[in-house]
Amino acid sequence: QVQLVQSGAEVKKFGSSVKVSCKASGGAFSSYAISWVRQAPGQGLEWMGGFIPIFGTPIYAQKFQGRVTITTDESTNTTNMKLSSLRSEDTAVYYCARGGDLFDSWGQGTLVTVSS
Amino acid sequence: EIMMTQSPAILSVSPGERATLSCRASQSISSNLAWYQQKPGQAPRLLIYGASTRATNIPARFSGSGSGTEFTLTISSLQSEDFGVYYCQQYTNWPPRYTFGQGTKLEIK
């Protein structure tokens, strides 16, 4: 059974960057995709992108192209999501989830707060 | 982008009764639809994928149906632990443009 554990909450300034990590245990890390989904306060879910091993390259939602970078480190079973040029509307809980198109295991979520 | 519209926004159902949640896609997505349950302060949980296949360890009272643009999640006999917000998600695009509905909040009456 796959477990995903994310890094802790972050408070960031406008225009800066944030990196959220997601460490997997259980299962064969190199064989499954990890995606990132965010949720603004009181709002719904928004897919940001993911890393799918069979493609060997991350895929990003059009909305986040140029601002998000997803990397993976098989030596530590960790996937990282970096979001740059932060603005107030990026305040959200960021989740990693296993899967490239539908998501069957989720991390606990990481709250990122963007303020001036 | 495929838009997913859920109805109703809020649903109040008594324990033991049936709950029916709807999801509509702005264009055909075949059966590439998933349903998730989210409780306050928790991550979402996958309930249904392929429009009608229950995920691992999901009780049989949860069932999904539909194809094309119209989908339904039915909870046959509501239990108190079934409260929460339910989201549908389409995963049909290539390149990926996965989108979620805005959610239906299920309240226990």
PDB file of C-alpha atoms in Angstrom:
ATOM      1  CA  GLN A   1       0.000   0.000   0.000  1.00  0.00           C
ATOM      2  CA  VAL A   2       1.423   3.330  -1.068  1.00  0.00           C
ATOM      3  CA  GLN A   3       1.771   6.095   1.499  1.00  0.00           C
ATOM      4  CA  LEU A   4       2.585   9.653   0.510  1.00  0.00           C
ATOM      5  CA  VAL A   5       3.995  12.054   3.107  1.00  0.00           C
ATOM      6  CA  GLN A   6       4.355  15.721   2.230  1.00  0.00           C
ATOM      7  CA  SER A   7       6.528  18.480   3.605  1.00  0.00           C
ATOM      8  CA  GLY A   8       5.205  21.011   6.064  1.00  0.00           C
ATOM      9  CA  ALA A   9       3.279  24.247   5.720  1.00  0.00           C
ATOM     10  CA  GLU A  10       4.938  27.259   4.111  1.00  0.00           C
ATOM     11  CA  VAL A  11       4.438  31.015   4.250  1.00  0.00           C
ATOM     12  CA  LYS A  12       5.820  32.855   1.243  1.00  0.00           C
ATOM     13  CA  LYS A  13       6.046  36.417  -0.043  1.00  0.00           C
ATOM     14  CA  PHE A  14       4.457  37.632  -3.269  1.00  0.00           C
ATOM     15  CA  GLY A  15       6.715  36.892  -6.217  1.00  0.00           C
ATOM     16  CA  SER A  16       8.779  34.238  -4.485  1.00  0.00           C
ATOM     17  CA  SER A  17       8.842  30.483  -5.059  1.00  0.00           C
ATOM     18  CA  VAL A  18       7.826  27.483  -3.001  1.00  0.00           C
ATOM     19  CA  LYS A  19       8.874  23.854  -3.197  1.00  0.00           C
ATOM     20  CA  VAL A  20       6.683  21.126  -1.766  1.00  0.00           C
ATOM     21  CA  SER A  21       8.000  17.589  -1.471  1.00  0.00           C
ATOM     22  CA  CYS A  22       6.173  14.280  -1.438  1.00  0.00           C
ATOM     23  CA  LYS A  23       7.894  11.131  -0.207  1.00  0.00           C
ATOM     24  CA  ALA A  24       6.458   7.758  -1.151  1.00  0.00           C
ATOM     25  CA  SER A  25       6.712   4.494   0.707  1.00  0.00           C
ATOM     26  CA  GLY A  26       5.366   1.113  -0.320  1.00  0.00           C
ATOM     27  CA  GLY A  27       5.000  -0.030  -3.876  1.00  0.00           C
ATOM     28  CA  ALA A  28       7.461   0.423  -6.712  1.00  0.00           C
ATOM     29  CA  PHE A  29       8.038   4.163  -6.865  1.00  0.00           C
ATOM     30  CA  SER A  30       9.635   4.106 -10.288  1.00  0.00           C
ATOM     31  CA  SER A  31       6.579   2.449 -11.821  1.00  0.00           C
ATOM     32  CA  TYR A  32       3.822   4.829 -10.842  1.00  0.00           C
ATOM     33  CA  ALA A  33       2.905   8.385 -11.672  1.00  0.00           C
ATOM     34  CA  ILE A  34       2.644  11.186  -9.134  1.00  0.00           C
ATOM     35  CA  SER A  35       0.418  14.173  -9.765  1.00  0.00           C
ATOM     36  CA  TRP A  36      -0.201  17.450  -7.977  1.00  0.00           C
ATOM     37  CA  VAL A  37      -3.638  18.842  -7.196  1.00  0.00           C
ATOM     38  CA  ARG A  38      -4.350  22.034  -5.303  1.00  0.00           C
ATOM     39  CA  GLN A  39      -7.327  23.367  -3.394  1.00  0.00           C
ATOM     40  CA  ALA A  40      -7.802  27.028  -2.549  1.00  0.00           C
ATOM     41  CA  PRO A  41      -9.570  27.788   0.751  1.00  0.00           C
ATOM     42  CA  GLY A  42     -13.220  26.734   0.511  1.00  0.00           C
ATOM     43  CA  GLN A  43     -12.825  25.885  -3.166  1.00  0.00           C
ATOM     44  CA  GLY A  44     -12.683  22.812  -5.367  1.00  0.00           C
ATOM     45  CA  LEU A  45      -9.831  20.732  -6.716  1.00  0.00           C
ATOM     46  CA  GLU A  46      -7.485  21.801  -9.488  1.00  0.00           C
ATOM     47  CA  TRP A  47      -5.047  19.504 -11.323  1.00  0.00           C
ATOM     48  CA  MET A  48      -1.633  21.103 -11.790  1.00  0.00           C
ATOM     49  CA  GLY A  49       0.405  18.421 -13.492  1.00  0.00           C
ATOM     50  CA  GLY A  50       2.288  15.231 -12.886  1.00  0.00           C
ATOM     51  CA  PHE A  51       5.210  12.980 -13.653  1.00  0.00           C
ATOM     52  CA  ILE A  52       4.352   9.854 -15.595  1.00  0.00           C
ATOM     53  CA  PRO A  53       7.260   7.376 -15.811  1.00  0.00           C
ATOM     54  CA  ILE A  54       6.379   5.952 -19.216  1.00  0.00           C
ATOM     55  CA  PHE A  55       6.776   9.420 -20.712  1.00  0.00           C
ATOM     56  CA  GLY A  56       9.864  10.248 -18.688  1.00  0.00           C
ATOM     57  CA  THR A  57       8.926  13.890 -18.523  1.00  0.00           C
ATOM     58  CA  PRO A  58       6.514  15.972 -16.466  1.00  0.00           C
ATOM     59  CA  ILE A  59       3.192  17.123 -17.907  1.00  0.00           C
ATOM     60  CA  TYR A  60       1.727  20.421 -16.772  1.00  0.00           C
ATOM     61  CA  ALA A  61      -1.717  21.963 -16.876  1.00  0.00           C
ATOM     62  CA  GLN A  62      -1.787  24.807 -19.363  1.00  0.00           C
ATOM     63  CA  LYS A  63      -2.692  27.277 -16.617  1.00  0.00           C
ATOM     64  CA  PHE A  64       0.575  26.604 -14.785  1.00  0.00           C
ATOM     65  CA  GLN A  65       2.942  26.250 -17.757  1.00  0.00           C
ATOM     66  CA  GLY A  66       6.077  28.253 -17.139  1.00  0.00           C
ATOM     67  CA  ARG A  67       5.437  28.612 -13.390  1.00  0.00           C
ATOM     68  CA  VAL A  68       5.454  25.032 -12.140  1.00  0.00           C
ATOM     69  CA  THR A  69       8.238  22.480 -12.189  1.00  0.00           C
ATOM     70  CA  ILE A  70       7.780  18.874 -11.109  1.00  0.00           C
ATOM     71  CA  THR A  71      10.851  16.770 -10.472  1.00  0.00           C
ATOM     72  CA  THR A  72      11.374  13.293  -9.161  1.00  0.00           C
ATOM     73  CA  ASP A  73      14.243  11.610  -7.341  1.00  0.00           C
ATOM     74  CA  GLU A  74      14.062   7.822  -7.487  1.00  0.00           C
ATOM     75  CA  SER A  75      16.969   7.478  -5.037  1.00  0.00           C
ATOM     76  CA  THR A  76      14.804   8.979  -2.275  1.00  0.00           C
ATOM     77  CA  ASN A  77      11.332   8.054  -3.618  1.00  0.00           C
ATOM     78  CA  THR A  78      10.496  11.767  -3.604  1.00  0.00           C
ATOM     79  CA  THR A  79       8.616  14.010  -5.998  1.00  0.00           C
ATOM     80  CA  ASN A  80       8.912  17.782  -5.726  1.00  0.00           C
ATOM     81  CA  MET A  81       6.658  20.526  -7.003  1.00  0.00           C
ATOM     82  CA  LYS A  82       8.045  24.043  -7.329  1.00  0.00           C
ATOM     83  CA  LEU A  83       5.719  26.948  -8.029  1.00  0.00           C
ATOM     84  CA  SER A  84       7.260  30.313  -8.828  1.00  0.00           C
ATOM     85  CA  SER A  85       6.111  33.925  -9.119  1.00  0.00           C
ATOM     86  CA  LEU A  86       3.658  33.375  -6.301  1.00  0.00           C
ATOM     87  CA  ARG A  87       0.550  35.525  -6.033  1.00  0.00           C
ATOM     88  CA  SER A  88      -2.260  35.705  -3.502  1.00  0.00           C
ATOM     89  CA  GLU A  89      -4.451  33.312  -5.463  1.00  0.00           C
ATOM     90  CA  ASP A  90      -1.803  30.600  -5.048  1.00  0.00           C
ATOM     91  CA  THR A  91      -2.722  30.346  -1.371  1.00  0.00           C
ATOM     92  CA  ALA A  92      -4.003  26.791  -1.196  1.00  0.00           C
ATOM     93  CA  VAL A  93      -3.502  23.293   0.098  1.00  0.00           C
ATOM     94  CA  TYR A  94      -1.288  21.387  -2.313  1.00  0.00           C
ATOM     95  CA  TYR A  95      -1.707  17.634  -2.562  1.00  0.00           C
ATOM     96  CA  CYS A  96       0.422  15.015  -4.212  1.00  0.00           C
ATOM     97  CA  ALA A  97      -1.449  11.946  -5.393  1.00  0.00           C
ATOM     98  CA  ARG A  98      -0.537   8.680  -7.019  1.00  0.00           C
ATOM     99  CA  GLY A  99      -1.724   8.403 -10.567  1.00  0.00           C
ATOM    100  CA  GLY A 100      -1.335  10.125 -13.891  1.00  0.00           C
ATOM    101  CA  ASP A 101      -5.014  10.592 -14.689  1.00  0.00           C
ATOM    102  CA  LEU A 102      -7.007   9.413 -11.701  1.00  0.00           C
ATOM    103  CA  PHE A 103      -5.705   9.469  -8.172  1.00  0.00           C
ATOM    104  CA  ASP A 104      -5.983   6.538  -5.786  1.00  0.00           C
ATOM    105  CA  SER A 105      -3.672   7.572  -2.929  1.00  0.00           C
ATOM    106  CA  TRP A 106      -3.140  11.079  -1.625  1.00  0.00           C
ATOM    107  CA  GLY A 107      -0.673  12.876   0.582  1.00  0.00           C
ATOM    108  CA  GLN A 108      -1.909  14.723   3.647  1.00  0.00           C
ATOM    109  CA  GLY A 109      -1.683  18.098   1.933  1.00  0.00           C
ATOM    110  CA  THR A 110       0.609  21.089   2.414  1.00  0.00           C
ATOM    111  CA  LEU A 111      -0.793  24.547   3.119  1.00  0.00           C
ATOM    112  CA  VAL A 112       1.008  27.287   1.225  1.00  0.00           C
ATOM    113  CA  THR A 113       0.118  30.816   2.273  1.00  0.00           C
ATOM    114  CA  VAL A 114       1.185  33.715   0.085  1.00  0.00           C
ATOM    115  CA  SER A 115       1.270  37.129   1.685  1.00  0.00           C
ATOM    116  CA  SER A 116       2.870  40.501   1.332  1.00  0.00           C
TER     117      SER A 116
ATOM    118  CA  GLU B   1     -11.189  22.649 -21.569  1.00  0.00           C
ATOM    119  CA  ILE B   2     -13.925  20.232 -20.598  1.00  0.00           C
ATOM    120  CA  MET B   3     -16.188  21.743 -17.955  1.00  0.00           C
ATOM    121  CA  MET B   4     -17.703  19.502 -15.289  1.00  0.00           C
ATOM    122  CA  THR B   5     -20.928  20.660 -13.654  1.00  0.00           C
ATOM    123  CA  GLN B   6     -22.267  18.988 -10.523  1.00  0.00           C
ATOM    124  CA  SER B   7     -25.733  19.177  -9.060  1.00  0.00           C
ATOM    125  CA  PRO B   8     -27.112  19.879  -6.617  1.00  0.00           C
ATOM    126  CA  ALA B   9     -24.619  22.084  -4.811  1.00  0.00           C
ATOM    127  CA  ILE B  10     -25.942  20.914  -1.446  1.00  0.00           C
ATOM    128  CA  LEU B  11     -27.871  17.736  -0.730  1.00  0.00           C
ATOM    129  CA  SER B  12     -29.447  16.899   2.617  1.00  0.00           C
ATOM    130  CA  VAL B  13     -30.449  13.252   3.120  1.00  0.00           C
ATOM    131  CA  SER B  14     -31.587  11.244   6.133  1.00  0.00           C
ATOM    132  CA  PRO B  15     -29.663   8.134   7.222  1.00  0.00           C
ATOM    133  CA  GLY B  16     -30.901   5.033   5.457  1.00  0.00           C
ATOM    134  CA  GLU B  17     -32.221   6.972   2.487  1.00  0.00           C
ATOM    135  CA  ARG B  18     -30.794   7.054  -1.035  1.00  0.00           C
ATOM    136  CA  ALA B  19     -28.596   9.907  -2.190  1.00  0.00           C
ATOM    137  CA  THR B  20     -28.220  10.712  -5.875  1.00  0.00           C
ATOM    138  CA  LEU B  21     -25.525  13.095  -7.103  1.00  0.00           C
ATOM    139  CA  SER B  22     -25.181  14.237 -10.703  1.00  0.00           C
ATOM    140  CA  CYS B  23     -22.264  15.291 -12.861  1.00  0.00           C
ATOM    141  CA  ARG B  24     -22.425  16.606 -16.406  1.00  0.00           C
ATOM    142  CA  ALA B  25     -19.535  17.052 -18.838  1.00  0.00           C
ATOM    143  CA  SER B  26     -19.494  19.810 -21.433  1.00  0.00           C
ATOM    144  CA  GLN B  27     -18.560  17.246 -24.089  1.00  0.00           C
ATOM    145  CA  SER B  28     -18.407  13.485 -24.281  1.00  0.00           C
ATOM    146  CA  ILE B  29     -15.827  11.865 -22.022  1.00  0.00           C
ATOM    147  CA  SER B  30     -16.870   8.263 -22.676  1.00  0.00           C
ATOM    148  CA  SER B  31     -16.523   6.520 -19.294  1.00  0.00           C
ATOM    149  CA  ASN B  32     -13.411   8.410 -18.195  1.00  0.00           C
ATOM    150  CA  LEU B  33     -14.950   9.697 -14.993  1.00  0.00           C
ATOM    151  CA  ALA B  34     -13.979   9.351 -11.344  1.00  0.00           C
ATOM    152  CA  TRP B  35     -15.758  10.262  -8.113  1.00  0.00           C
ATOM    153  CA  TYR B  36     -14.026  11.363  -4.908  1.00  0.00           C
ATOM    154  CA  GLN B  37     -15.227  11.968  -1.361  1.00  0.00           C
ATOM    155  CA  GLN B  38     -13.593  14.628   0.781  1.00  0.00           C
ATOM    156  CA  LYS B  39     -14.210  15.225   4.466  1.00  0.00           C
ATOM    157  CA  PRO B  40     -13.203  18.439   6.251  1.00  0.00           C
ATOM    158  CA  GLY B  41      -9.469  18.674   6.804  1.00  0.00           C
ATOM    159  CA  GLN B  42      -8.774  15.492   4.846  1.00  0.00           C
ATOM    160  CA  ALA B  43      -7.470  14.632   1.418  1.00  0.00           C
ATOM    161  CA  PRO B  44      -9.943  13.350  -1.156  1.00  0.00           C
ATOM    162  CA  ARG B  45     -10.597   9.627  -1.395  1.00  0.00           C
ATOM    163  CA  LEU B  46     -11.174   7.834  -4.670  1.00  0.00           C
ATOM    164  CA  LEU B  47     -14.571   6.120  -4.715  1.00  0.00           C
ATOM    165  CA  ILE B  48     -15.355   5.261  -8.334  1.00  0.00           C
ATOM    166  CA  TYR B  49     -13.390   5.193 -11.585  1.00  0.00           C
ATOM    167  CA  GLY B  50     -14.319   4.262 -15.121  1.00  0.00           C
ATOM    168  CA  ALA B  51     -17.724   5.782 -14.247  1.00  0.00           C
ATOM    169  CA  SER B  52     -18.885   2.622 -12.475  1.00  0.00           C
ATOM    170  CA  THR B  53     -15.987   0.636 -10.946  1.00  0.00           C
ATOM    171  CA  ARG B  54     -15.610   0.887  -7.191  1.00  0.00           C
ATOM    172  CA  ALA B  55     -12.111   1.581  -5.937  1.00  0.00           C
ATOM    173  CA  THR B  56     -10.440  -0.720  -3.421  1.00  0.00           C
ATOM    174  CA  ASN B  57     -12.274  -1.042  -0.079  1.00  0.00           C
ATOM    175  CA  ILE B  58     -15.193   1.159  -1.136  1.00  0.00           C
ATOM    176  CA  PRO B  59     -18.492  -0.174   0.263  1.00  0.00           C
ATOM    177  CA  ALA B  60     -21.045  -1.634  -2.119  1.00  0.00           C
ATOM    178  CA  ARG B  61     -23.589   1.056  -1.205  1.00  0.00           C
ATOM    179  CA  PHE B  62     -21.628   3.404  -3.487  1.00  0.00           C
ATOM    180  CA  SER B  63     -22.372   2.957  -7.174  1.00  0.00           C
ATOM    181  CA  GLY B  64     -21.676   4.973 -10.293  1.00  0.00           C
ATOM    182  CA  SER B  65     -23.377   5.038 -13.654  1.00  0.00           C
ATOM    183  CA  GLY B  66     -23.450   6.941 -16.908  1.00  0.00           C
ATOM    184  CA  SER B  67     -21.346   7.554 -19.981  1.00  0.00           C
ATOM    185  CA  GLY B  68     -20.819  10.304 -22.498  1.00  0.00           C
ATOM    186  CA  THR B  69     -21.859  13.493 -20.741  1.00  0.00           C
ATOM    187  CA  GLU B  70     -24.225  12.441 -17.946  1.00  0.00           C
ATOM    188  CA  PHE B  71     -23.100  10.635 -14.810  1.00  0.00           C
ATOM    189  CA  THR B  72     -24.585   9.699 -11.456  1.00  0.00           C
ATOM    190  CA  LEU B  73     -23.184   8.665  -8.093  1.00  0.00           C
ATOM    191  CA  THR B  74     -25.693   6.835  -5.924  1.00  0.00           C
ATOM    192  CA  ILE B  75     -25.355   6.007  -2.258  1.00  0.00           C
ATOM    193  CA  SER B  76     -28.039   3.395  -1.720  1.00  0.00           C
ATOM    194  CA  SER B  77     -28.501   3.637   2.045  1.00  0.00           C
ATOM    195  CA  LEU B  78     -26.819   6.650   3.539  1.00  0.00           C
ATOM    196  CA  GLN B  79     -24.648   6.159   6.594  1.00  0.00           C
ATOM    197  CA  SER B  80     -23.660   8.954   8.971  1.00  0.00           C
ATOM    198  CA  GLU B  81     -20.019   8.670   7.883  1.00  0.00           C
ATOM    199  CA  ASP B  82     -20.929   9.472   4.279  1.00  0.00           C
ATOM    200  CA  PHE B  83     -21.139  13.224   4.872  1.00  0.00           C
ATOM    201  CA  GLY B  84     -18.660  15.360   3.005  1.00  0.00           C
ATOM    202  CA  VAL B  85     -18.080  16.936  -0.374  1.00  0.00           C
ATOM    203  CA  TYR B  86     -18.172  14.771  -3.475  1.00  0.00           C
ATOM    204  CA  TYR B  87     -16.254  15.674  -6.618  1.00  0.00           C
ATOM    205  CA  CYS B  88     -16.400  14.232 -10.092  1.00  0.00           C
ATOM    206  CA  GLN B  89     -13.323  14.359 -12.337  1.00  0.00           C
ATOM    207  CA  GLN B  90     -12.850  13.704 -16.019  1.00  0.00           C
ATOM    208  CA  TYR B  91      -9.613  12.199 -17.289  1.00  0.00           C
ATOM    209  CA  THR B  92     -10.198  11.861 -20.984  1.00  0.00           C
ATOM    210  CA  ASN B  93      -7.975  14.474 -22.562  1.00  0.00           C
ATOM    211  CA  TRP B  94      -4.725  14.066 -24.325  1.00  0.00           C
ATOM    212  CA  PRO B  95      -2.599  16.009 -23.704  1.00  0.00           C
ATOM    213  CA  PRO B  96      -3.957  15.988 -20.165  1.00  0.00           C
ATOM    214  CA  ARG B  97      -6.431  18.709 -19.218  1.00  0.00           C
ATOM    215  CA  TYR B  98      -8.004  16.917 -16.281  1.00  0.00           C
ATOM    216  CA  THR B  99     -10.802  18.836 -14.628  1.00  0.00           C
ATOM    217  CA  PHE B 100     -12.976  18.477 -11.551  1.00  0.00           C
ATOM    218  CA  GLY B 101     -16.534  19.488 -10.881  1.00  0.00           C
ATOM    219  CA  GLN B 102     -17.183  22.157  -8.267  1.00  0.00           C
ATOM    220  CA  GLY B 103     -18.453  19.588  -5.765  1.00  0.00           C
ATOM    221  CA  THR B 104     -21.691  18.530  -4.080  1.00  0.00           C
ATOM    222  CA  LYS B 105     -21.852  18.920  -0.331  1.00  0.00           C
ATOM    223  CA  LEU B 106     -23.728  15.988   1.193  1.00  0.00           C
ATOM    224  CA  GLU B 107     -25.241  16.718   4.548  1.00  0.00           C
ATOM    225  CA  ILE B 108     -26.809  14.217   6.889  1.00  0.00           C
ATOM    226  CA  LYS B 109     -30.322  15.343   7.760  1.00  0.00           C
TER     227      LYS B 109
END
